[in-house]
Coordinates of C-alpha atoms in Angstrom, one line a residue:
R1 CA 0.0 -0.1 0.0
L2 CA 1.7 3.3 -1.0
F3 CA 1.3 6.3 1.5
Y4 CA 1.0 9.9 0.6
N5 CA 0.9 12.9 2.3
N6 CA 0.8 16.5 1.7
E7 CA 3.0 17.5 4.7
K8 CA 6.5 18.5 4.0
I9 CA 8.5 16.9 6.6
S10 CA 11.0 19.6 8.1
I11 CA 14.8 18.4 9.1
L12 CA 16.3 19.1 12.5
K13 CA 17.2 22.9 13.4
F14 CA 20.8 22.0 14.5
S15 CA 21.5 19.9 11.1
K16 CA 20.5 23.0 9.3
I17 CA 23.2 24.9 12.0
L18 CA 25.6 22.1 11.5
Y19 CA 26.1 22.1 7.9
K20 CA 26.3 25.9 7.6
R21 CA 29.5 25.7 10.3
L22 CA 30.9 22.9 8.4
N23 CA 30.9 24.4 5.5
K24 CA 32.1 28.0 6.5
S25 CA 34.9 25.9 8.7
F26 CA 36.4 23.6 5.9
G27 CA 35.2 25.9 3.2
Y28 CA 34.3 23.1 0.8
K29 CA 30.6 20.9 0.4
F30 CA 30.9 17.6 1.6
L31 CA 30.0 14.6 -0.6
K32 CA 26.7 12.2 0.7
N33 CA 27.3 9.7 2.3
K34 CA 25.9 6.1 1.9
K35 CA 24.2 6.1 5.0
C36 CA 23.4 9.0 7.4
Y37 CA 26.0 9.6 10.2
L38 CA 23.2 10.3 12.7
C39 CA 19.9 8.7 11.9
N40 CA 20.8 5.8 9.7
N41 CA 19.0 7.0 6.6
F42 CA 15.8 6.9 8.9
F43 CA 14.4 9.9 6.9
F44 CA 14.7 8.2 3.6
N45 CA 12.8 5.6 4.5
L46 CA 10.4 7.4 6.3
F47 CA 7.4 6.4 3.9
K48 CA 8.0 2.8 4.1
V49 CA 8.0 3.2 7.7
I50 CA 5.0 4.8 8.1
N51 CA 3.1 2.2 5.5
L52 CA 4.6 -0.4 7.5
I53 CA 2.7 0.8 10.4
I54 CA -0.5 1.3 8.6
D55 CA -0.7 -2.1 7.6
R56 CA 0.1 -3.6 11.0
L57 CA -2.5 -1.3 12.5
E58 CA -5.4 -2.8 10.2
F59 CA -6.0 -5.9 12.9
Y60 CA -6.4 -3.3 15.6
E61 CA -9.9 -1.6 16.8
F62 CA -8.4 1.6 18.5
F63 CA -9.0 5.5 19.3
S64 CA -5.9 6.8 20.3
I65 CA -2.4 6.2 19.5
S66 CA 1.2 6.9 20.6
F67 CA 4.5 6.5 18.9
G68 CA 7.9 6.2 20.2
T69 CA 11.4 5.0 19.1
R70 CA 14.3 2.9 20.4
I71 CA 17.3 4.7 19.5
P72 CA 20.3 2.5 19.7
E73 CA 23.1 3.9 21.9
Y74 CA 25.7 4.5 19.4
L75 CA 23.5 7.3 17.6
I76 CA 22.6 9.0 21.2
I77 CA 26.3 9.3 21.6
R78 CA 26.7 10.5 18.1
E79 CA 24.1 12.9 18.6
D80 CA 25.8 14.3 21.7
H81 CA 29.2 14.4 20.4
I82 CA 28.0 16.7 17.6
R83 CA 26.3 18.9 19.8
S84 CA 29.1 19.3 22.0
K85 CA 31.5 19.7 19.7
Y86 CA 29.6 22.2 17.5
E87 CA 27.8 24.2 20.7
I88 CA 24.7 23.4 19.4
N89 CA 22.1 24.2 22.6
Y90 CA 19.0 24.0 21.1
G91 CA 16.7 21.9 18.5
A92 CA 14.9 18.9 19.1
S93 CA 16.9 15.7 19.8
L94 CA 16.4 13.1 17.3
K95 CA 14.1 10.7 19.1
S96 CA 12.0 13.6 20.3
F97 CA 11.9 15.0 16.5
I98 CA 10.9 11.6 15.3
N99 CA 8.4 11.0 17.6
T100 CA 6.6 14.3 17.4
N101 CA 6.6 14.1 13.6
I102 CA 5.4 10.9 13.1
S103 CA 3.0 11.1 15.7
K104 CA 1.6 14.2 13.6
I105 CA 1.6 12.0 10.3
L106 CA -0.1 8.9 11.6
S107 CA -2.9 11.3 13.6
G108 CA -3.6 13.0 10.1
V109 CA -3.8 10.0 8.3
L110 CA -5.7 7.5 10.7
N111 CA -7.8 10.3 12.3
K112 CA -6.7 9.1 15.5
K113 CA -6.1 11.0 18.4
I114 CA -2.1 11.5 19.9
D115 CA -2.2 10.5 23.6
L116 CA 1.1 10.0 25.2
K117 CA -0.5 9.1 28.6
K118 CA -2.9 6.8 28.3
P119 CA -3.0 5.5 24.4
D120 CA -5.4 2.5 23.3
L121 CA -2.0 1.3 21.2
K122 CA 1.7 2.1 21.5
V123 CA 3.7 2.1 18.3
I124 CA 7.5 1.6 19.1
Y125 CA 10.0 1.4 16.2
D126 CA 13.7 0.1 16.7
L127 CA 16.0 2.3 14.6
D128 CA 18.8 -0.2 14.9
K129 CA 17.1 -3.5 14.0
S130 CA 14.6 -1.5 11.7
S131 CA 11.5 -3.5 13.8
L132 CA 8.2 -2.4 14.4
E133 CA 6.3 -3.7 17.8
I134 CA 2.4 -2.9 18.5
I135 CA 1.5 -2.9 22.2
P136 CA -2.3 -2.6 22.7
S137 CA -3.2 -1.5 26.1
N138 CA -5.0 -3.8 28.5
I139 CA -8.9 -3.5 28.8
Y140 CA -10.8 -3.4 32.3
I141 CA -14.4 -4.1 32.8
Y142 CA -16.0 -3.5 36.0
G143 CA -19.3 -5.4 37.4
R144 CA -20.6 -7.4 40.4
Y145 CA -21.4 -10.8 40.5
L146 CA -24.1 -12.8 42.5
K147 CA -23.0 -16.3 43.4
L148 CA -26.6 -18.2 43.3
K149 CA -25.4 -21.9 44.3
R150 CA -23.0 -23.7 47.1
G151 CA -20.4 -25.6 45.9
I152 CA -19.1 -23.4 43.3
R153 CA -15.3 -22.2 43.8
Q154 CA -14.4 -18.1 43.2
T155 CA -10.9 -19.2 41.0
R156 CA -10.4 -22.0 39.0
Q157 CA -8.5 -25.0 40.6
Y158 CA -4.9 -26.2 38.7
C159 CA -5.3 -29.9 37.8
K160 CA -3.5 -32.0 40.2
F161 CA -1.5 -34.1 37.9
C162 CA 0.2 -31.1 36.1
K163 CA -0.2 -28.0 38.5
G164 CA -1.6 -25.6 35.7
S165 CA 1.1 -26.7 32.9
G166 CA -1.2 -28.7 31.0
C167 CA -1.9 -32.3 30.3
N168 CA -3.8 -34.9 28.8
E169 CA -5.9 -35.5 32.2
C170 CA -7.3 -32.0 31.9
N171 CA -7.1 -31.6 28.1
Y172 CA -3.9 -29.4 28.5
T173 CA -6.0 -26.6 30.0
G174 CA -3.9 -26.8 33.2
F175 CA -7.1 -26.6 35.2
T176 CA -9.9 -28.9 36.9
N177 CA -13.5 -29.0 35.2
D178 CA -14.9 -27.9 38.7
P179 CA -17.4 -25.1 38.4
S180 CA -16.1 -21.5 39.2
I181 CA -17.1 -17.9 38.6
E182 CA -13.4 -17.4 37.3
G183 CA -14.2 -20.0 34.4
F184 CA -18.0 -19.3 33.8
L185 CA -16.6 -15.4 32.6
L186 CA -13.0 -15.4 31.6
K187 CA -12.9 -17.1 28.2
E188 CA -16.1 -15.1 26.7
F189 CA -14.5 -11.8 27.8
R190 CA -11.6 -13.0 26.3
D191 CA -12.9 -14.4 22.7
R192 CA -15.2 -11.4 22.8
F193 CA -12.4 -8.7 22.4
L194 CA -10.1 -11.0 21.0
G195 CA -7.3 -10.7 23.3
E196 CA -4.8 -12.9 24.4
V197 CA -5.8 -13.6 27.9
S198 CA -8.4 -12.4 30.6
I199 CA -7.7 -12.3 34.2
F200 CA -10.1 -12.6 37.3
H201 CA -9.8 -9.7 39.9
A202 CA -12.4 -9.8 42.8
A203 CA -13.1 -7.5 46.1
G204 CA -12.0 -10.4 48.3
R205 CA -13.3 -14.1 48.2
E206 CA -16.0 -16.5 49.6
D207 CA -15.8 -19.9 50.4
L208 CA -16.6 -22.7 48.4
D209 CA -20.0 -23.6 50.5
V210 CA -21.0 -19.9 50.8
I211 CA -23.4 -18.2 48.4
T212 CA -23.2 -14.1 47.6
V213 CA -26.6 -12.6 46.9
N214 CA -28.3 -9.0 47.0
T215 CA -25.3 -6.1 46.2
G216 CA -23.2 -9.0 44.6
R217 CA -19.6 -9.3 45.1
P218 CA -17.1 -6.6 42.8
F219 CA -15.0 -7.9 40.3
I220 CA -12.7 -6.4 37.4
I221 CA -11.5 -8.8 34.4
E222 CA -8.6 -7.8 32.7
V223 CA -8.0 -8.5 29.0
R224 CA -4.9 -8.1 27.8
R225 CA -3.6 -7.5 24.1
P226 CA -7.0 -6.9 22.8
L227 CA -7.6 -6.7 19.2
K228 CA -11.0 -5.3 19.8
R229 CA -11.6 -2.4 22.3
R230 CA -15.5 -2.0 22.4
I231 CA -18.1 -4.4 22.4
N232 CA -22.0 -4.2 23.7
L233 CA -21.5 -4.8 27.5
K234 CA -25.1 -5.0 27.9
E235 CA -25.4 -7.8 25.2
L236 CA -22.6 -9.6 26.9
E237 CA -24.2 -9.4 30.6
E238 CA -27.3 -10.9 29.2
F239 CA -25.7 -13.8 27.1
L240 CA -23.6 -14.6 30.1
N241 CA -26.6 -15.0 32.6
K242 CA -28.8 -17.2 30.3
V243 CA -25.8 -19.2 30.0
N244 CA -25.0 -19.6 33.6
E245 CA -28.5 -19.2 34.8
G246 CA -28.7 -20.4 38.5
Y247 CA -25.2 -20.5 38.8
V248 CA -24.0 -16.7 38.7
L249 CA -25.2 -13.8 37.7
I250 CA -23.2 -10.3 36.6
K251 CA -24.7 -7.2 36.5
N252 CA -23.5 -3.4 36.4
L253 CA -20.2 -3.7 33.5
C254 CA -18.9 -0.9 32.4
Y255 CA -15.5 0.3 31.6
V256 CA -12.9 1.4 34.1
D257 CA -9.2 2.2 34.0
R258 CA -6.4 0.4 35.7
K259 CA -6.5 2.7 38.8
I260 CA -9.6 1.6 39.4
M261 CA -8.9 -2.3 39.7
E262 CA -5.7 -1.3 41.9
K263 CA -8.0 0.9 44.3
I264 CA -10.6 -2.0 44.6
N265 CA -7.5 -4.5 45.3
V266 CA -6.8 -2.3 48.2
F267 CA -10.5 -1.1 49.6
S268 CA -11.4 -4.9 49.7
K269 CA -9.3 -5.6 52.7
Y270 CA -11.4 -2.6 54.6
D271 CA -14.5 -2.2 52.7
E272 CA -17.7 -2.8 54.9
K273 CA -19.5 -6.1 54.1
T274 CA -22.6 -7.9 55.8
Y275 CA -23.1 -11.7 56.2
R276 CA -26.2 -13.8 57.2
L277 CA -24.9 -16.5 59.6
I278 CA -27.0 -19.5 60.8
V279 CA -25.7 -21.6 63.3
K280 CA -27.0 -24.5 65.6
F281 CA -26.2 -24.5 69.3
N282 CA -25.5 -27.4 70.8
G283 CA -27.7 -26.6 73.7
E284 CA -30.8 -24.5 74.7
I285 CA -30.0 -20.8 74.1
D286 CA -31.9 -18.0 75.9
E287 CA -32.5 -14.6 74.5
G288 CA -30.2 -12.9 77.1
A289 CA -27.4 -14.8 75.7
L290 CA -28.5 -13.5 72.3
R291 CA -28.7 -9.7 73.6
K292 CA -25.0 -10.6 75.0
I293 CA -23.4 -11.6 72.0
E294 CA -24.9 -8.7 70.3
E295 CA -23.4 -6.3 73.1
E296 CA -20.1 -8.0 73.3
L297 CA -19.4 -8.0 69.4
R298 CA -20.7 -4.6 68.8
N299 CA -18.0 -2.2 67.9
R300 CA -15.6 -4.8 68.8
V301 CA -11.9 -5.3 67.5
I302 CA -11.6 -9.0 66.8
I303 CA -8.2 -10.5 67.0
Q304 CA -7.7 -13.4 64.7
R305 CA -4.7 -15.6 64.0
T306 CA -4.6 -17.3 60.8
P307 CA -7.6 -19.9 60.7
L308 CA -5.9 -23.7 61.1
R309 CA -8.2 -24.3 57.7
V310 CA -6.4 -22.1 55.7
L311 CA -2.7 -22.5 57.8
Y312 CA -1.4 -24.6 55.0
R313 CA -1.7 -21.6 52.0
R314 CA -1.3 -18.4 54.5
V315 CA 1.0 -16.9 56.4
D316 CA 0.5 -17.6 60.5
K317 CA 0.1 -14.5 61.4
Y318 CA -2.7 -12.3 63.7
R319 CA -5.0 -9.9 62.3
Y320 CA -7.4 -6.9 63.7
K321 CA -10.6 -6.9 62.0
M322 CA -13.7 -4.5 63.2
V323 CA -17.1 -5.7 64.0
Y324 CA -19.5 -3.0 63.6
D325 CA -22.9 -4.2 64.1
V326 CA -24.5 -7.8 65.0
K327 CA -28.3 -8.5 65.1
A328 CA -29.3 -12.1 66.7
N329 CA -32.6 -13.8 65.6
K330 CA -33.5 -16.9 66.8
I331 CA -35.7 -18.9 64.5
A332 CA -35.9 -22.3 66.2
E333 CA -35.4 -23.5 70.0
N334 CA -31.3 -23.6 69.5
L335 CA -31.2 -22.3 65.7
V336 CA -30.1 -18.9 65.4
E337 CA -29.7 -16.4 62.5
F338 CA -26.9 -13.3 63.0
I339 CA -26.5 -10.3 60.7
I340 CA -22.9 -9.5 61.0
R341 CA -21.8 -6.3 59.5
C342 CA -17.8 -6.3 59.8
Q343 CA -14.9 -4.9 58.2
G344 CA -13.8 -6.6 55.0
G345 CA -11.2 -9.3 55.7
L346 CA -12.8 -11.1 58.9
Y347 CA -13.0 -14.6 58.7
V348 CA -16.9 -14.8 60.0
K349 CA -17.0 -18.4 60.4
E350 CA -14.0 -18.6 63.2
L351 CA -16.0 -15.6 64.6
A352 CA -18.7 -17.9 65.0
H353 CA -16.9 -21.0 66.7
G354 CA -13.6 -19.6 67.8
D355 CA -11.1 -21.9 65.9
Q356 CA -9.8 -23.4 69.2
G357 CA -9.3 -20.2 70.9
R358 CA -7.2 -18.3 67.9
T359 CA -10.4 -16.0 67.3
Q360 CA -10.9 -13.9 70.6
P361 CA -13.8 -13.0 71.4
S362 CA -16.1 -15.2 69.4
I363 CA -19.7 -16.1 69.9
F364 CA -18.4 -19.6 71.3
S365 CA -16.2 -18.0 74.4
I366 CA -19.3 -15.3 75.1
T367 CA -21.7 -18.2 75.3
G368 CA -19.6 -21.2 76.2
I369 CA -22.0 -23.1 74.4
P370 CA -20.6 -25.6 71.4
L371 CA -22.2 -24.6 67.9
E372 CA -22.4 -25.9 64.4
I373 CA -22.7 -23.5 61.5
I374 CA -25.6 -24.6 59.0
S375 CA -24.7 -21.9 56.4
L376 CA -23.1 -18.8 55.6
D377 CA -24.1 -16.0 53.1
V378 CA -22.7 -12.8 52.1
I379 CA -25.3 -10.0 51.9
S380 CA -23.8 -7.0 51.3
V381 CA -19.9 -6.0 49.7
A382 CA -19.2 -2.4 49.8
P383 CA -22.5 -0.8 48.9
E384 CA -20.9 2.5 48.4
L385 CA -18.0 1.6 46.2
E386 CA -19.6 2.8 42.9
K387 CA -20.4 6.3 44.4
R388 CA -17.1 6.3 46.0
L389 CA -15.1 5.6 42.7
K390 CA -17.7 7.5 40.3
I391 CA -17.7 3.8 38.7
G392 CA -20.6 3.4 35.8

């Protein structure tokens, strides 16, 4: 494909000055070299480079672009030597000149915005190797998921035979076939955006036997090196909810940037969460004991040593988490529902049974009555998150 542009490409200011000074100093005209001492004949091949860029960009959807160059060190040394020797202290550097002018040309030809901070595509040309690298920026989609059925993992589990490298047992996926929120979502996001890979990030996690309802749990899907940048998220949301009906429901999908993902990862450790916990006491529990539990745990800092059940994969340390409020409701003689509003990161099951004294205080330590956990539901996760981060 031929490239044509009416704009004349100006030469470096300091090159003009250098040419005049050399002629004045030596009194004769210099013969043309086969290769430019400073730019390695880059400007003689300019149209060829631009046509190469345009051809390579044909497969990408993008709305903004930036152009950069890799200049070999020996050319930088040559440029510095010329500037120093002939006292040239103004004019753009070779790198800056190339980047600025090619950016203008690409913007005009492609009718795309130049964005040096957060471009959809970065185009980098290596002067030494005469090679081109195109780097599409990652896409981030925010949403919330509701886990509607117990027994579903949040993230995929590595194959026990190959530990994730891929084998015949897992059909070379590296993962088991166990259902997971991550498994329900990732492939469809990757395929829709024609990305190389998609990654699941969630604001905290729930156990296998826990459901997440009402507000749902915030999550972000990161799609790396996508060819497409804009799809109908509402249509994707409806499709995923239909094929995963009864297992998971997603809502509020919208585009965000990386900063939102980073903030959510931090906030998930502290943001408010509300749980519905149902326990069965191994003995009679009266209303007085329930009121005592409410009073003892309300606005209380809970000291938790890493639970025994996760000690094999978590460092053994103490955590300090806040319980803001507890409401107890007796639903049978020894069956009680607790609504617990607390800080993110609190191990709620351990708050109930005490984990052999590793969580203090606990419902068990307050009542002295052994108990069994019947069910645990997440009913609210960071309800003000969207408003606080201005999402959607």
